[in-house]
């Protein structure tokens, strides 16, 4: 009989997610790279400091590898568009 | 023994107070339940408690969302650059009008560059369809130029992190 995975136990959290928190892009915003259920995700998000903890906020987005690659491929175009605004 | 109605009323008052005190981006239902139980002198384990608090939170959040859309635009002026990119109101985004879609990350996600009050924002966001229009949703993030530059600087580190996980 297959064993059931208990949700929420610490052992399972470690199996589900490996976080390689990467870098700050502003005082409150970070880009983190993590593995979630076998999938590598790039997360760009706001964080809040509360009671000594740094917690992820709801403003943000998690990109899959496909999405991240498209973004990277268009860095130059994004820069050009930004130049045109300023 | 206090009647259930009296207890519910005490809980309602407590939840309302707690939600107006707490930072809505961070507080969880569990935290609200615990505090409300303490303030109202009610058992967290009471059978009706969890569902009741959940309902109160939902009422509060939807009432607040209606008010906040107008309030948010005023807030952004005061907060300054740091948060200028974090405006969620789809009204503000549409009102500015100038929105150049650079690429599509997925069926629902785009990267666009917007002119928001004279400043460029790089927006990575999900869109949804309504009445035949494609509208930006609140799921996503708009980066200021400083944040976009910082992200570009970190690309090598990000790539390395990705490689180490694959």
Short mmCIF file of C-alpha atoms in Angstrom, two decimals:
data_model
loop_
_atom_site.label_atom_id
_atom_site.label_comp_id
_atom_site.label_asym_id
_atom_site.label_seq_id
_atom_site.Cartn_x
_atom_site.Cartn_y
_atom_site.Cartn_z
CA UNK A 1 0.00 0.00 0.00
CA UNK A 2 1.43 3.38 -0.97
CA UNK A 3 2.23 5.61 1.95
CA UNK A 4 0.42 8.92 2.19
CA UNK A 5 2.53 12.05 2.34
CA UNK A 6 1.55 14.22 5.25
CA UNK A 7 1.19 17.82 4.21
CA UNK A 8 2.84 20.41 6.27
CA UNK A 9 5.33 18.31 8.17
CA UNK A 10 8.84 19.73 8.18
CA UNK A 11 10.34 16.70 6.48
CA UNK A 12 7.94 17.09 3.58
CA UNK A 13 8.58 20.82 3.30
CA UNK A 14 12.26 20.10 2.79
CA UNK A 15 11.44 17.52 0.12
CA UNK A 16 9.07 19.89 -1.64
CA UNK A 17 11.19 22.98 -1.61
CA UNK A 18 14.82 23.95 -1.80
CA UNK A 19 15.35 27.64 -1.58
CA UNK A 20 18.44 29.38 -2.76
CA UNK A 21 17.47 32.90 -1.77
CA UNK A 22 19.43 35.05 -4.11
CA UNK A 23 19.31 38.79 -4.06
CA UNK A 24 17.72 42.06 -3.14
CA UNK A 25 16.66 44.39 -5.91
CA UNK A 26 15.41 47.03 -3.52
CA UNK A 27 14.84 47.54 0.19
CA UNK A 28 11.68 45.41 0.13
CA UNK A 29 12.00 43.31 -2.99
CA UNK A 30 13.93 40.17 -3.63
CA UNK A 31 14.51 37.69 -6.37
CA UNK A 32 14.74 34.16 -5.10
CA UNK A 33 15.41 30.94 -6.92
CA UNK A 34 13.83 27.86 -5.48
CA UNK A 35 12.74 24.37 -6.30
CA UNK A 36 9.08 23.66 -5.73
CA UNK A 37 7.92 20.10 -6.22
CA UNK A 38 10.67 19.34 -8.66
CA UNK A 39 10.27 22.58 -10.60
CA UNK A 40 12.77 25.42 -10.49
CA UNK A 41 11.08 28.78 -10.03
CA UNK A 42 12.33 32.34 -10.10
CA UNK A 43 10.30 34.43 -7.71
CA UNK A 44 10.28 38.24 -7.83
CA UNK A 45 8.44 39.52 -4.78
CA UNK A 46 7.95 42.10 -2.06
CA UNK A 47 8.85 41.13 1.47
CA UNK A 48 7.69 42.52 4.79
CA UNK A 49 9.54 42.61 8.04
CA UNK A 50 7.30 41.73 10.91
CA UNK A 51 8.31 40.70 14.40
CA UNK A 52 11.88 40.11 13.32
CA UNK A 53 10.84 37.84 10.46
CA UNK A 54 11.11 38.49 6.75
CA UNK A 55 7.91 37.30 5.13
CA UNK A 56 6.90 37.11 1.46
CA UNK A 57 4.06 39.40 0.46
CA UNK A 58 1.37 38.91 -2.12
CA UNK A 59 2.83 41.39 -4.59
CA UNK A 60 5.04 39.35 -6.78
CA UNK A 61 5.22 36.61 -9.33
CA UNK A 62 6.84 33.19 -9.62
CA UNK A 63 8.22 32.38 -13.03
CA UNK A 64 8.79 28.90 -14.41
CA UNK A 65 11.97 28.21 -16.35
CA UNK A 66 10.22 28.69 -19.69
CA UNK A 67 8.91 32.06 -18.61
CA UNK A 68 12.22 33.09 -17.12
CA UNK A 69 14.01 32.22 -20.36
CA UNK A 70 11.64 34.33 -22.44
CA UNK A 71 12.24 37.23 -20.07
CA UNK A 72 16.01 36.85 -20.38
CA UNK A 73 15.80 36.71 -24.15
CA UNK A 74 14.08 40.08 -24.18
CA UNK A 75 16.29 42.09 -21.85
CA UNK A 76 17.56 44.28 -24.69
CA UNK A 77 14.07 45.01 -25.98
CA UNK A 78 12.92 45.90 -22.49
CA UNK A 79 15.85 48.29 -22.12
CA UNK A 80 15.03 49.96 -25.45
CA UNK A 81 11.43 50.47 -24.44
CA UNK A 82 12.55 51.93 -21.12
CA UNK A 83 14.86 54.37 -22.94
CA UNK A 84 11.97 55.51 -25.06
CA UNK A 85 9.91 56.42 -22.02
CA UNK A 86 12.63 58.36 -20.26
CA UNK B 1 -22.46 29.99 30.32
CA UNK B 2 -22.45 32.76 27.67
CA UNK B 3 -24.87 32.28 24.81
CA UNK B 4 -23.38 31.57 21.39
CA UNK B 5 -24.83 34.79 19.98
CA UNK B 6 -23.18 36.91 22.63
CA UNK B 7 -19.90 35.14 21.99
CA UNK B 8 -20.24 35.67 18.24
CA UNK B 9 -20.81 39.35 18.78
CA UNK B 10 -17.70 39.59 20.94
CA UNK B 11 -15.74 37.75 18.25
CA UNK B 12 -17.07 40.04 15.53
CA UNK B 13 -15.90 43.11 17.45
CA UNK B 14 -12.51 41.54 18.18
CA UNK B 15 -11.92 40.51 14.56
CA UNK B 16 -12.83 43.97 13.30
CA UNK B 17 -10.34 45.56 15.69
CA UNK B 18 -7.59 43.10 14.86
CA UNK B 19 -7.97 43.53 11.11
CA UNK B 20 -7.76 47.28 11.39
CA UNK B 21 -4.62 47.00 13.51
CA UNK B 22 -2.73 44.42 11.50
CA UNK B 23 -0.82 44.63 8.23
CA UNK B 24 -3.13 42.87 5.83
CA UNK B 25 -0.32 41.65 3.62
CA UNK B 26 1.16 39.61 6.41
CA UNK B 27 -1.47 38.60 8.91
CA UNK B 28 -2.86 35.09 8.54
CA UNK B 29 -6.27 33.69 9.39
CA UNK B 30 -4.67 31.59 12.09
CA UNK B 31 -3.23 34.67 13.75
CA UNK B 32 -6.55 36.47 13.61
CA UNK B 33 -8.36 33.46 15.08
CA UNK B 34 -5.93 33.19 17.96
CA UNK B 35 -6.08 36.88 18.85
CA UNK B 36 -9.82 37.06 18.45
CA UNK B 37 -10.31 34.06 20.72
CA UNK B 38 -8.19 35.70 23.40
CA UNK B 39 -9.90 39.08 23.16
CA UNK B 40 -13.42 37.72 23.03
CA UNK B 41 -12.79 35.16 25.76
CA UNK B 42 -13.90 32.37 23.47
CA UNK B 43 -12.43 28.93 22.88
CA UNK B 44 -10.51 28.68 19.61
CA UNK B 45 -11.74 25.12 19.42
CA UNK B 46 -15.45 26.02 19.52
CA UNK B 47 -17.06 24.26 16.52
CA UNK B 48 -18.52 27.42 14.99
CA UNK B 49 -15.49 29.60 15.61
CA UNK B 50 -13.23 28.89 12.66
CA UNK B 51 -15.93 29.20 10.00
CA UNK B 52 -17.33 32.33 11.58
CA UNK B 53 -13.98 34.11 11.70
CA UNK B 54 -13.28 33.08 8.10
CA UNK B 55 -16.56 34.65 7.03
CA UNK B 56 -15.84 37.87 8.92
CA UNK B 57 -12.42 38.15 7.30
CA UNK B 58 -13.91 37.70 3.84
CA UNK B 59 -16.49 40.41 4.50
CA UNK B 60 -13.84 42.76 5.74
CA UNK B 61 -11.48 42.11 2.82
CA UNK B 62 -14.12 42.64 0.12
CA UNK B 63 -15.37 45.81 1.77
CA UNK B 64 -11.80 47.06 1.97
CA UNK B 65 -10.99 46.24 -1.66
CA UNK B 66 -13.81 48.46 -2.83
CA UNK B 67 -12.54 51.40 -0.79
CA UNK B 68 -8.86 50.81 -1.36
CA UNK B 69 -8.78 51.24 -5.13
CA UNK B 70 -9.35 54.95 -4.82
CA UNK B 71 -7.19 55.27 -1.72
CA UNK B 72 -4.25 53.43 -3.27
CA UNK B 73 -3.60 56.02 -5.92
CA UNK B 74 -3.35 58.75 -3.29
CA UNK B 75 -1.11 56.56 -1.17
CA UNK B 76 1.36 56.08 -4.01
CA UNK B 77 2.05 59.81 -4.22
CA UNK B 78 3.11 59.91 -0.58
CA UNK B 79 5.17 56.73 -0.56
CA UNK B 80 7.50 57.95 -3.28
CA UNK B 81 9.75 56.06 -5.64
CA UNK B 82 10.27 52.91 -3.69
CA UNK B 83 6.67 51.89 -4.04
CA UNK B 84 5.73 53.71 -7.21
CA UNK B 85 6.04 50.46 -9.07
CA UNK B 86 3.85 48.52 -6.71
CA UNK B 87 0.54 50.09 -7.61
CA UNK B 88 -2.02 47.38 -7.99
CA UNK B 89 -4.98 49.39 -9.13
CA UNK B 90 -5.80 48.36 -12.65
CA UNK B 91 -7.57 51.70 -13.00
CA UNK B 92 -4.29 53.60 -12.59
CA UNK B 93 -2.57 51.38 -15.12
CA UNK B 94 -5.27 51.81 -17.72
CA UNK B 95 -5.60 55.53 -17.11
CA UNK B 96 -1.97 56.13 -17.99
CA UNK B 97 -2.59 54.45 -21.32
CA UNK B 98 0.98 53.99 -22.48
CA UNK B 99 1.72 50.37 -22.12
CA UNK B 100 4.05 48.61 -24.49
CA UNK B 101 3.95 44.83 -24.38
CA UNK B 102 7.46 43.52 -24.94
CA UNK B 103 6.92 39.80 -24.84
CA UNK B 104 4.61 37.04 -23.74
CA UNK B 105 5.95 34.76 -21.02
CA UNK B 106 2.97 32.43 -21.19
CA UNK B 107 -0.64 32.39 -22.33
CA UNK B 108 -1.62 34.67 -19.47
CA UNK B 109 1.61 36.49 -18.63
CA UNK B 110 3.28 39.42 -20.32
CA UNK B 111 6.20 41.70 -19.80
CA UNK B 112 5.37 45.29 -20.57
CA UNK B 113 6.99 48.67 -20.17
CA UNK B 114 4.66 51.39 -18.95
CA UNK B 115 4.82 55.10 -18.62
CA UNK B 116 3.50 55.74 -15.15
CA UNK B 117 3.47 59.43 -14.41
CA UNK B 118 6.54 60.06 -16.53
CA UNK B 119 8.52 57.14 -15.16
CA UNK B 120 9.13 53.85 -16.90
CA UNK B 121 8.00 50.68 -15.15
CA UNK B 122 8.82 47.14 -16.16
CA UNK B 123 5.76 45.11 -15.43
CA UNK B 124 5.72 41.32 -15.24
CA UNK B 125 2.08 40.46 -14.87
CA UNK B 126 -0.83 38.17 -15.52
CA UNK B 127 -3.70 39.38 -17.65
CA UNK B 128 -7.31 38.36 -17.79
CA UNK B 129 -10.16 38.75 -20.26
CA UNK B 130 -13.23 40.79 -19.47
CA UNK B 131 -15.87 41.94 -21.94
CA UNK B 132 -13.56 41.21 -24.80
CA UNK B 133 -10.77 43.31 -23.27
CA UNK B 134 -7.43 42.12 -21.97
CA UNK B 135 -6.79 43.66 -18.57
CA UNK B 136 -3.83 43.53 -16.18
CA UNK B 137 -4.54 41.57 -13.03
CA UNK B 138 -3.15 42.18 -9.57
CA UNK B 139 -0.98 39.11 -9.90
CA UNK B 140 2.42 40.36 -10.87
CA UNK B 141 4.91 43.03 -10.06
CA UNK B 142 5.91 46.36 -11.58
CA UNK B 143 9.57 47.20 -11.22
CA UNK B 144 11.00 50.69 -11.13
CA UNK B 145 14.06 51.35 -13.26
CA UNK B 146 16.35 50.98 -10.24
CA UNK B 147 14.86 47.60 -9.46
CA UNK B 148 15.09 46.50 -13.09
CA UNK B 149 18.76 47.53 -13.21
CA UNK B 150 19.44 45.70 -9.97
CA UNK B 151 17.78 42.60 -11.37
CA UNK B 152 19.93 42.76 -14.50
CA UNK B 153 23.04 43.04 -12.35
CA UNK B 154 22.03 39.91 -10.51
CA UNK B 155 21.45 37.83 -13.63
CA UNK B 156 24.73 35.90 -13.32
CA UNK B 157 23.98 35.01 -9.69
CA UNK B 158 20.44 34.01 -10.59
CA UNK B 159 21.65 31.83 -13.46
CA UNK B 160 24.11 30.16 -11.17
CA UNK B 161 21.42 29.45 -8.59
CA UNK B 162 19.19 27.96 -11.28
CA UNK B 163 21.99 25.74 -12.50
CA UNK B 164 22.74 24.53 -9.01
CA UNK B 165 19.14 23.37 -8.62
CA UNK B 166 18.74 21.63 -11.94
#
